[in-house]
Short mmCIF file of C-alpha atoms and ligand atoms in Angstrom, two decimals:
data_model
loop_
_atom_site.label_atom_id
_atom_site.label_comp_id
_atom_site.label_asym_id
_atom_site.label_seq_id
_atom_site.Cartn_x
_atom_site.Cartn_y
_atom_site.Cartn_z
CA MET A 153 140.91 35.39 367.44
CA PRO A 154 144.78 35.66 366.51
CA SER A 155 147.90 34.88 369.06
CA LYS A 156 149.07 37.72 370.06
CA THR A 157 152.02 36.17 368.70
CA MET A 158 149.98 36.08 365.40
CA ILE A 159 148.74 40.09 365.78
CA ASP A 160 152.76 41.63 366.97
CA ALA A 161 154.09 39.79 363.08
CA LEU A 162 150.84 40.92 361.77
CA ASN A 163 151.41 44.82 363.13
CA ARG A 164 155.11 44.40 362.05
CA GLN A 165 153.91 44.15 358.60
CA VAL A 166 151.73 46.67 359.01
CA LEU A 167 155.15 49.02 359.26
CA MET A 168 156.65 46.96 356.56
CA GLU A 169 153.97 48.26 354.89
CA ALA A 170 153.38 51.64 355.67
CA GLN A 171 157.74 51.56 355.50
CA SER A 172 157.69 50.61 351.31
CA SER A 173 154.73 52.87 350.12
CA GLN A 174 156.91 55.82 351.96
CA ALA A 175 159.48 54.29 350.07
CA TYR A 176 158.53 54.41 346.92
CA LEU A 177 156.48 57.55 347.91
CA ALA A 178 159.85 59.14 347.82
CA MET A 179 162.17 57.00 344.27
CA GLY A 180 157.94 59.26 343.18
CA SER A 181 159.25 62.58 343.89
CA TRP A 182 162.77 61.80 342.93
CA ALA A 183 161.78 60.37 339.54
CA GLU A 184 159.73 63.90 339.12
CA ILE A 185 162.24 66.31 339.39
CA GLN A 186 164.41 63.77 336.59
CA PRO A 187 164.10 65.46 333.11
CA GLY A 188 162.16 62.93 331.04
CA LEU A 189 161.25 60.62 333.49
CA LYS A 190 157.33 60.40 333.21
CA GLY A 191 156.32 56.99 332.55
CA VAL A 192 158.98 56.32 336.19
CA THR A 193 157.42 59.21 338.33
CA GLN A 194 153.91 57.91 337.89
CA PHE A 195 154.96 53.90 338.85
CA PHE A 196 156.31 54.58 341.59
CA PHE A 197 154.29 56.68 343.02
CA GLN A 198 151.17 54.49 341.69
CA HIS A 199 153.35 51.10 343.93
CA SER A 200 153.66 53.58 346.63
CA GLU A 201 149.76 53.26 346.48
CA GLU A 202 149.83 49.49 346.24
CA GLU A 203 151.49 49.21 349.35
CA ARG A 204 148.80 51.94 351.24
CA MET A 205 146.55 49.81 349.89
CA HIS A 206 148.52 46.20 350.89
CA MET A 207 149.29 48.18 354.97
CA LEU A 208 145.15 48.52 355.15
CA LYS A 209 144.12 45.85 353.99
CA LEU A 210 146.96 44.22 357.33
CA ILE A 211 145.43 46.76 359.48
CA HIS A 212 141.98 46.13 358.63
CA TYR A 213 142.37 42.34 358.90
CA ILE A 214 143.87 42.93 362.74
CA ASN A 215 140.66 44.67 363.89
CA GLU A 216 138.27 42.71 362.58
CA ARG A 217 139.85 39.61 364.16
CA GLY A 218 139.95 40.87 367.05
CA GLY A 219 142.96 42.40 367.68
CA VAL A 220 144.18 45.88 367.74
CA ALA A 221 146.21 47.46 364.79
CA ILE A 222 148.99 49.33 365.08
CA VAL A 223 149.14 52.79 363.20
CA PRO A 224 153.32 53.24 363.23
CA ALA A 225 155.93 55.81 363.17
CA LEU A 226 158.13 55.97 360.30
CA LYS A 227 161.28 56.96 359.83
CA GLN A 228 162.95 58.97 356.80
CA PRO A 229 163.30 56.99 353.24
CA GLN A 230 166.49 56.83 350.49
CA LEU A 231 165.67 60.59 349.12
CA THR A 232 167.96 60.67 346.73
CA PHE A 233 169.46 58.20 344.23
CA ASP A 234 172.80 57.86 342.09
CA SER A 235 170.79 56.99 338.79
CA LEU A 236 167.48 54.85 338.03
CA LYS A 237 169.31 51.78 337.68
CA LYS A 238 170.25 52.44 341.51
CA ALA A 239 166.51 52.93 342.34
CA PHE A 240 165.51 50.02 340.72
CA GLU A 241 167.53 48.22 342.48
CA THR A 242 166.86 49.40 345.70
CA LEU A 243 163.35 48.83 344.96
CA LEU A 244 164.08 45.46 344.27
CA GLU A 245 166.31 44.13 347.33
CA HIS A 246 163.68 45.62 349.39
CA GLU A 247 160.68 43.77 347.65
CA LEU A 248 163.01 40.76 348.05
CA LYS A 249 162.91 41.68 351.89
CA VAL A 250 159.17 42.23 351.78
CA SER A 251 158.63 39.15 351.06
CA GLU A 252 160.68 37.44 353.43
CA SER A 253 159.05 38.93 356.15
CA ILE A 254 155.60 37.57 354.14
CA ASN A 255 157.34 33.88 354.27
CA SER A 256 158.04 34.28 357.92
CA LEU A 257 154.88 35.01 358.62
CA VAL A 258 153.40 32.18 357.08
CA GLU A 259 155.47 30.52 359.28
CA ILE A 260 154.07 31.91 362.56
CA ALA A 261 150.64 31.46 360.79
CA LEU A 262 151.44 27.26 360.79
CA ASN A 263 153.20 27.47 364.10
CA GLU A 264 150.21 28.66 365.83
CA LYS A 265 147.51 26.31 363.62
CA ASP A 266 145.64 30.04 362.98
CA TYR A 267 144.55 28.42 359.42
CA ALA A 268 142.43 31.66 358.26
CA THR A 269 145.65 33.50 359.13
CA HIS A 270 147.65 31.56 356.64
CA ASN A 271 144.89 31.74 354.92
CA PHE A 272 144.89 35.29 354.59
CA LEU A 273 148.37 35.75 353.48
CA GLN A 274 148.23 32.99 350.64
CA TRP A 275 147.08 36.74 348.67
CA TYR A 276 150.47 37.57 349.84
CA VAL A 277 152.62 35.22 349.09
CA MET A 278 151.00 35.37 345.54
CA GLU A 279 151.18 39.32 345.62
CA GLN A 280 155.38 39.10 346.25
CA MET A 281 156.09 36.43 343.82
CA GLU A 282 154.54 39.34 341.32
CA GLU A 283 156.27 42.32 342.43
CA GLU A 284 160.16 40.13 342.61
CA ARG A 285 159.13 39.82 339.08
CA LEU A 286 158.11 43.11 338.18
CA ALA A 287 161.30 44.34 339.84
CA ARG A 288 163.54 41.79 338.15
CA GLU A 289 162.36 43.00 334.93
CA CYS A 290 163.02 46.43 335.24
CA ASN A 291 166.37 45.94 336.56
CA ASP A 292 167.60 43.25 333.56
CA LYS A 293 165.63 46.06 331.33
CA LEU A 294 168.04 49.12 332.91
CA GLU A 295 171.29 46.47 332.64
CA LEU A 296 170.88 46.06 329.02
CA ILE A 297 170.05 49.38 327.72
CA GLY A 298 173.03 50.51 330.30
CA ASP A 299 174.01 54.60 329.11
CA ASP A 300 171.63 54.33 326.02
CA LYS A 301 169.70 57.45 326.09
CA SER A 302 167.36 56.11 323.54
CA GLY A 303 167.17 52.56 325.84
CA LEU A 304 166.20 55.35 328.29
CA TYR A 305 163.61 56.79 326.40
CA LEU A 306 161.55 53.72 325.46
CA PHE A 307 162.17 52.34 329.29
CA ASP A 308 160.04 55.57 330.75
CA ARG A 309 157.61 55.64 327.47
CA ASP A 310 156.70 51.72 328.57
CA ILE A 311 156.93 50.91 331.94
CA MET A 312 153.11 52.02 332.90
CA THR A 313 152.64 48.45 330.38
CA LEU A 314 154.96 45.77 331.61
CA ASP A 315 152.45 43.52 332.88
CA LYS A 316 151.28 43.53 336.08
CA GLN A 317 148.56 40.52 337.14
CA ALA A 318 149.25 40.73 340.63
CA PRO A 319 146.14 40.05 342.75
CA GLY A 320 147.26 43.32 343.91
CA LYS A 321 145.77 44.82 340.63
CA SER A 322 142.43 43.72 341.27
CA ALA A 323 141.62 44.27 344.62
FE1 OFO B 581 153.33 45.05 349.80
O1 OFO B 581 154.16 44.33 348.11
FE2 OFO B 581 155.70 45.06 348.12
O2 OFO B 581 156.63 45.86 349.25
#
């Protein structure tokens, strides 16, 4: 069974994934009431579902390994954004924090000589690499587009086709 240190750290990650899911849910809800952002709305809502799946995967792992998963209380996420660009910048910042957190979990697993958890976490390492790539791609595109309305139209139309080859896609 993983050590208490490891279980506590995994439970902190449960909270982080739950907060990510809430944050993207709020982005989706914000996008839904902006004119012409159907694709982006779908993207955020789908992303929120994926984060929930990441949370569930952790909950099941903790419980199956003899720990007790803690379903956390959540803070209200940011509800409004000055622009689509700002929303995607926030998304990228958030993903970078999640990656840091996953990396520190990997470090704890190694320190605890918990190779099973180390192995379990590799899925998250790969997932974060892909999520960072996707978030950067969206930010780069929005930077290029600037205030060009036809560019924004195409961004919204194509966002769901941006390739995501993360393990989360098939899990
Ligand atoms: Fe859970 O992968 Fe992003 O945050």
